[in-house]
Amino acid sequence: MRTVLGNVLAIYRRELQSYLASPLAYVIAAIFWLLGGFFLVVILFSPEGLLAQVARRDQVLQMGMTLPPLDVAYEFLQGYFGVIGSLSMFVLPILSMGLYTEERKQGTLELLATSPVMNWVVALGKLLAVVTFYIGMVLPLMLCVAIALGTAEPAVSPNLLLVGNLGLILLAASVLSLGMFLSSLTSSTVVAAILTFALVIFLWIVDALARAVPGWLGDALNHLSMLQHFNGFTQGILDTSSVVLFVSYGLLGLFLTAQSIEALRFQRN
């Protein structure tokens, strides 16, 4: 067990260092931060943003009219986590596209396939590294969110932030794991990114397709929707079924990746 953990850690360090040394990774992070900051400002300060809505509500209340209560902090968190989740759908395929395609280009994939290190150990190390990099991308934005909510009255429950961030991490891990499998099938990073993006879009909106399918098949397709399960996290709801779904996607990607590399081992033999 100690040997396995050591191998996972070695792969993790190597892969994370490759991300930290990649100019493309910093370009992706910069674009992600720029868009994330832009939408944060829009949600709060635009003419139709939450602060403008609050000002209009105050004017209406001063006129003696009654309105339903509005939890500004909750609405902001739900909307912003939804925006970050949607942005991640475009970013994650790019982060995962080189996990194995670069190994093919550099001729090291055959070495990995025939090495004594188990395939799932290599895949797990790679997955943990790219998830860590994604978390590093999300942290500055969440710091801005915490600052924006620091003066909220009443104070925002930390559970909302924790559950929302957990949803982002689980979403990222599942998408990156599936993208890793697709990257093991091709030597083209562009093809890997396109395939991952197409798969993610399908899993993101499959609930809309499920409405047109009657019976148990429609129910099954509806349960596969990443969007539907992620929305629960944005609302601060920690649903066991949603956690199980995202973990299952992650484990499926790891298993398929290991089998893909194992097939390459047999081809070489």
GROMACS .gro file of C-alpha atoms in nm:
model
  269
    1MET     CA    1   0.000   0.000   0.000
    2ARG     CA    2   0.283   0.238   0.083
    3THR     CA    3   0.442   0.166  -0.256
    4VAL     CA    4   0.116   0.242  -0.434
    5LEU     CA    5   0.076   0.573  -0.252
    6GLY     CA    6   0.437   0.660  -0.329
    7ASN     CA    7   0.381   0.594  -0.699
    8VAL     CA    8   0.062   0.801  -0.700
    9LEU     CA    9   0.248   1.087  -0.529
   10ALA     CA   10   0.537   1.067  -0.776
   11ILE     CA   11   0.302   1.083  -1.076
   12TYR     CA   12   0.106   1.362  -0.906
   13ARG     CA   13   0.416   1.574  -0.853
   14ARG     CA   14   0.545   1.523  -1.206
   15GLU     CA   15   0.211   1.608  -1.363
   16LEU     CA   16   0.148   1.911  -1.142
   17GLN     CA   17   0.494   2.047  -1.221
   18SER     CA   18   0.419   2.012  -1.592
   19TYR     CA   19   0.105   2.225  -1.547
   20LEU     CA   20   0.290   2.486  -1.344
   21ALA     CA   21   0.557   2.505  -1.616
   22SER     CA   22   0.308   2.529  -1.905
   23PRO     CA   23   0.238   2.875  -2.054
   24LEU     CA   24  -0.094   2.743  -2.189
   25ALA     CA   25  -0.209   2.657  -1.837
   26TYR     CA   26  -0.145   3.013  -1.722
   27VAL     CA   27  -0.328   3.154  -2.025
   28ILE     CA   28  -0.628   2.932  -1.943
   29ALA     CA   29  -0.617   3.042  -1.579
   30ALA     CA   30  -0.593   3.410  -1.674
   31ILE     CA   31  -0.894   3.386  -1.907
   32PHE     CA   32  -1.087   3.195  -1.641
   33TRP     CA   33  -1.010   3.461  -1.379
   34LEU     CA   34  -1.094   3.745  -1.618
   35LEU     CA   35  -1.432   3.598  -1.710
   36GLY     CA   36  -1.504   3.495  -1.352
   37GLY     CA   37  -1.431   3.845  -1.227
   38PHE     CA   38  -1.635   4.000  -1.506
   39PHE     CA   39  -1.946   3.796  -1.426
   40LEU     CA   40  -1.904   3.863  -1.054
   41VAL     CA   41  -1.919   4.236  -1.125
   42VAL     CA   42  -2.212   4.193  -1.364
   43ILE     CA   43  -2.417   3.989  -1.117
   44LEU     CA   44  -2.364   4.244  -0.841
   45PHE     CA   45  -2.324   4.585  -1.002
   46SER     CA   46  -2.488   4.582  -1.346
   47PRO     CA   47  -2.811   4.784  -1.398
   48GLU     CA   48  -3.003   4.458  -1.364
   49GLY     CA   49  -2.774   4.318  -1.096
   50LEU     CA   50  -2.862   4.223  -0.742
   51LEU     CA   51  -2.764   4.554  -0.584
   52ALA     CA   52  -2.980   4.744  -0.831
   53GLN     CA   53  -3.269   4.508  -0.753
   54VAL     CA   54  -3.225   4.573  -0.383
   55ALA     CA   55  -3.233   4.949  -0.441
   56ARG     CA   56  -3.555   4.921  -0.642
   57ARG     CA   57  -3.708   4.699  -0.373
   58ASP     CA   58  -3.627   4.958  -0.107
   59GLN     CA   59  -3.803   5.225  -0.310
   60VAL     CA   60  -4.110   5.007  -0.351
   61LEU     CA   61  -4.117   4.922   0.021
   62GLN     CA   62  -4.092   5.290   0.112
   63MET     CA   63  -4.406   5.346  -0.091
   64GLY     CA   64  -4.590   5.111   0.142
   65MET     CA   65  -4.611   4.814  -0.093
   66THR     CA   66  -4.527   4.460   0.019
   67LEU     CA   67  -4.285   4.229  -0.159
   68PRO     CA   68  -4.170   3.874  -0.090
   69PRO     CA   69  -3.837   3.854   0.096
   70LEU     CA   70  -3.518   3.843  -0.109
   71ASP     CA   71  -3.206   3.671   0.021
   72VAL     CA   72  -2.944   3.861  -0.177
   73ALA     CA   73  -2.648   3.657  -0.058
   74TYR     CA   74  -2.819   3.329  -0.141
   75GLU     CA   75  -2.926   3.451  -0.487
   76PHE     CA   76  -2.574   3.576  -0.554
   77LEU     CA   77  -2.409   3.248  -0.453
   78GLN     CA   78  -2.653   3.037  -0.651
   79GLY     CA   79  -2.611   3.249  -0.962
   80TYR     CA   80  -2.235   3.281  -0.937
   81PHE     CA   81  -2.171   2.912  -0.874
   82GLY     CA   82  -2.388   2.841  -1.177
   83VAL     CA   83  -2.176   3.078  -1.386
   84ILE     CA   84  -1.848   2.924  -1.268
   85GLY     CA   85  -1.985   2.576  -1.338
   86SER     CA   86  -2.079   2.678  -1.692
   87LEU     CA   87  -1.739   2.841  -1.751
   88SER     CA   88  -1.573   2.524  -1.625
   89MET     CA   89  -1.747   2.323  -1.897
   90PHE     CA   90  -1.534   2.509  -2.150
   91VAL     CA   91  -1.212   2.512  -1.947
   92LEU     CA   92  -1.200   2.152  -1.821
   93PRO     CA   93  -1.178   1.984  -2.165
   94ILE     CA   94  -0.876   2.202  -2.241
   95LEU     CA   95  -0.710   2.108  -1.913
   96SER     CA   96  -0.765   1.735  -1.971
   97MET     CA   97  -0.678   1.720  -2.340
   98GLY     CA   98  -0.303   1.677  -2.287
   99LEU     CA   99  -0.307   1.425  -2.002
  100TYR     CA  100  -0.221   1.133  -2.230
  101THR     CA  101  -0.192   1.286  -2.577
  102GLU     CA  102   0.140   1.445  -2.476
  103GLU     CA  103   0.261   1.103  -2.361
  104ARG     CA  104   0.185   0.972  -2.709
  105LYS     CA  105   0.365   1.260  -2.878
  106GLN     CA  106   0.673   1.224  -2.658
  107GLY     CA  107   0.680   0.846  -2.698
  108THR     CA  108   0.647   0.786  -2.325
  109LEU     CA  109   0.302   0.627  -2.336
  110GLU     CA  110   0.453   0.292  -2.433
  111LEU     CA  111   0.686   0.318  -2.137
  112LEU     CA  112   0.392   0.382  -1.906
  113ALA     CA  113   0.201   0.091  -2.057
  114THR     CA  114   0.487  -0.152  -2.000
  115SER     CA  115   0.609  -0.013  -1.666
  116PRO     CA  116   0.555  -0.206  -1.341
  117VAL     CA  117   0.338   0.081  -1.211
  118MET     CA  118  -0.029  -0.013  -1.238
  119ASN     CA  119  -0.225   0.181  -1.499
  120TRP     CA  120  -0.487   0.306  -1.257
  121VAL     CA  121  -0.213   0.441  -1.031
  122VAL     CA  122  -0.076   0.653  -1.316
  123ALA     CA  123  -0.426   0.768  -1.409
  124LEU     CA  124  -0.508   0.858  -1.049
  125GLY     CA  125  -0.188   1.060  -1.009
  126LYS     CA  126  -0.261   1.251  -1.328
  127LEU     CA  127  -0.621   1.315  -1.226
  128LEU     CA  128  -0.528   1.444  -0.880
  129ALA     CA  129  -0.274   1.680  -1.034
  130VAL     CA  130  -0.513   1.840  -1.282
  131VAL     CA  131  -0.788   1.865  -1.018
  132THR     CA  132  -0.538   2.042  -0.790
  133PHE     CA  133  -0.458   2.289  -1.067
  134TYR     CA  134  -0.830   2.354  -1.120
  135ILE     CA  135  -0.878   2.415  -0.747
  136GLY     CA  136  -0.594   2.666  -0.767
  137MET     CA  137  -0.786   2.843  -1.044
  138VAL     CA  138  -1.108   2.855  -0.845
  139LEU     CA  139  -0.959   2.971  -0.512
  140PRO     CA  140  -0.896   3.339  -0.608
  141LEU     CA  141  -1.253   3.373  -0.731
  142MET     CA  142  -1.391   3.218  -0.414
  143LEU     CA  143  -1.178   3.461  -0.213
  144CYS     CA  144  -1.345   3.747  -0.399
  145VAL     CA  145  -1.683   3.592  -0.324
  146ALA     CA  146  -1.598   3.565   0.047
  147ILE     CA  147  -1.492   3.932   0.052
  148ALA     CA  148  -1.812   4.038  -0.126
  149LEU     CA  149  -2.023   3.849   0.127
  150GLY     CA  150  -1.820   3.958   0.429
  151THR     CA  151  -2.058   4.241   0.514
  152ALA     CA  152  -2.381   4.058   0.433
  153GLU     CA  153  -2.665   4.093   0.684
  154PRO     CA  154  -2.761   3.841   0.804
  155ALA     CA  155  -2.428   3.659   0.781
  156VAL     CA  156  -2.404   3.392   0.512
  157SER     CA  157  -2.387   3.035   0.632
  158PRO     CA  158  -2.044   2.883   0.558
  159ASN     CA  159  -2.225   2.568   0.449
  160LEU     CA  160  -2.344   2.743   0.134
  161LEU     CA  161  -1.986   2.818   0.030
  162LEU     CA  162  -1.858   2.475   0.130
  163VAL     CA  163  -2.131   2.282  -0.052
  164GLY     CA  164  -2.100   2.500  -0.362
  165ASN     CA  165  -1.723   2.453  -0.377
  166LEU     CA  166  -1.762   2.080  -0.318
  167GLY     CA  167  -1.995   2.070  -0.615
  168LEU     CA  168  -1.739   2.248  -0.833
  169ILE     CA  169  -1.464   2.006  -0.730
  170LEU     CA  170  -1.678   1.697  -0.787
  171LEU     CA  171  -1.793   1.833  -1.123
  172ALA     CA  172  -1.434   1.907  -1.226
  173ALA     CA  173  -1.305   1.567  -1.115
  174SER     CA  174  -1.574   1.382  -1.309
  175VAL     CA  175  -1.525   1.584  -1.629
  176LEU     CA  176  -1.145   1.568  -1.608
  177SER     CA  177  -1.156   1.193  -1.548
  178LEU     CA  178  -1.373   1.133  -1.855
  179GLY     CA  179  -1.157   1.374  -2.055
  180MET     CA  180  -0.847   1.184  -1.945
  181PHE     CA  181  -0.992   0.865  -2.090
  182LEU     CA  182  -1.068   1.035  -2.421
  183SER     CA  183  -0.716   1.182  -2.432
  184SER     CA  184  -0.576   0.829  -2.399
  185LEU     CA  185  -0.746   0.734  -2.727
  186THR     CA  186  -0.580   0.990  -2.953
  187SER     CA  187  -0.251   1.167  -3.012
  188SER     CA  188  -0.428   1.495  -3.103
  189THR     CA  189  -0.498   1.739  -2.822
  190VAL     CA  190  -0.755   1.917  -3.039
  191VAL     CA  191  -0.948   1.595  -3.104
  192ALA     CA  192  -0.932   1.506  -2.733
  193ALA     CA  193  -1.067   1.849  -2.635
  194ILE     CA  194  -1.349   1.835  -2.892
  195LEU     CA  195  -1.454   1.484  -2.788
  196THR     CA  196  -1.451   1.580  -2.420
  197PHE     CA  197  -1.646   1.897  -2.484
  198ALA     CA  198  -1.908   1.707  -2.686
  199LEU     CA  199  -1.945   1.445  -2.412
  200VAL     CA  200  -1.968   1.710  -2.141
  201ILE     CA  201  -2.232   1.907  -2.330
  202PHE     CA  202  -2.435   1.588  -2.372
  203LEU     CA  203  -2.413   1.504  -2.002
  204TRP     CA  204  -2.481   1.869  -1.913
  205ILE     CA  205  -2.811   1.894  -2.103
  206VAL     CA  206  -2.923   1.531  -2.114
  207ASP     CA  207  -3.210   1.618  -1.879
  208ALA     CA  208  -3.360   1.828  -2.159
  209LEU     CA  209  -3.346   1.525  -2.390
  210ALA     CA  210  -3.492   1.306  -2.117
  211ARG     CA  211  -3.815   1.507  -2.119
  212ALA     CA  212  -3.883   1.383  -2.470
  213VAL     CA  213  -3.826   1.019  -2.375
  214PRO     CA  214  -4.112   0.851  -2.187
  215GLY     CA  215  -4.089   0.584  -1.920
  216TRP     CA  216  -3.794   0.444  -1.733
  217LEU     CA  217  -3.547   0.538  -2.006
  218GLY     CA  218  -3.633   0.904  -1.967
  219ASP     CA  219  -3.595   0.877  -1.590
  220ALA     CA  220  -3.254   0.712  -1.632
  221LEU     CA  221  -3.134   0.981  -1.874
  222ASN     CA  222  -3.260   1.252  -1.642
  223HIS     CA  223  -3.056   1.107  -1.355
  224LEU     CA  224  -2.738   1.125  -1.568
  225SER     CA  225  -2.762   1.503  -1.605
  226MET     CA  226  -2.462   1.685  -1.461
  227LEU     CA  227  -2.650   2.014  -1.468
  228GLN     CA  228  -2.942   1.889  -1.263
  229HIS     CA  229  -2.719   1.740  -0.993
  230PHE     CA  230  -2.481   2.038  -0.990
  231ASN     CA  231  -2.775   2.277  -0.940
  232GLY     CA  232  -2.841   2.111  -0.606
  233PHE     CA  233  -2.491   2.206  -0.488
  234THR     CA  234  -2.540   2.568  -0.601
  235GLN     CA  235  -2.849   2.580  -0.378
  236GLY     CA  236  -2.652   2.456  -0.079
  237ILE     CA  237  -2.813   2.110  -0.090
  238LEU     CA  238  -2.576   1.821  -0.018
  239ASP     CA  239  -2.757   1.533  -0.185
  240THR     CA  240  -2.602   1.187  -0.153
  241SER     CA  241  -2.728   1.081  -0.496
  242SER     CA  242  -2.551   1.376  -0.659
  243VAL     CA  243  -2.225   1.294  -0.481
  244VAL     CA  244  -2.256   0.931  -0.590
  245LEU     CA  245  -2.320   1.034  -0.951
  246PHE     CA  246  -2.012   1.256  -0.978
  247VAL     CA  247  -1.792   1.003  -0.798
  248SER     CA  248  -1.921   0.734  -1.035
  249TYR     CA  249  -1.829   0.945  -1.337
  250GLY     CA  250  -1.482   0.993  -1.190
  251LEU     CA  251  -1.431   0.624  -1.120
  252LEU     CA  252  -1.563   0.534  -1.465
  253GLY     CA  253  -1.309   0.764  -1.628
  254LEU     CA  254  -1.026   0.613  -1.422
  255PHE     CA  255  -1.135   0.258  -1.507
  256LEU     CA  256  -1.170   0.327  -1.880
  257THR     CA  257  -0.834   0.504  -1.889
  258ALA     CA  258  -0.662   0.209  -1.721
  259GLN     CA  259  -0.827  -0.030  -1.966
  260SER     CA  260  -0.723   0.186  -2.260
  261ILE     CA  261  -0.358   0.178  -2.153
  262GLU     CA  262  -0.385  -0.195  -2.080
  263ALA     CA  263  -0.506  -0.249  -2.437
  264LEU     CA  264  -0.197  -0.066  -2.559
  265ARG     CA  265   0.019  -0.300  -2.350
  266PHE     CA  266  -0.137  -0.601  -2.526
  267GLN     CA  267  -0.085  -0.440  -2.866
  268ARG     CA  268   0.285  -0.398  -2.791
  269ASN     CA  269   0.311  -0.760  -2.683
   0.00000   0.00000   0.00000
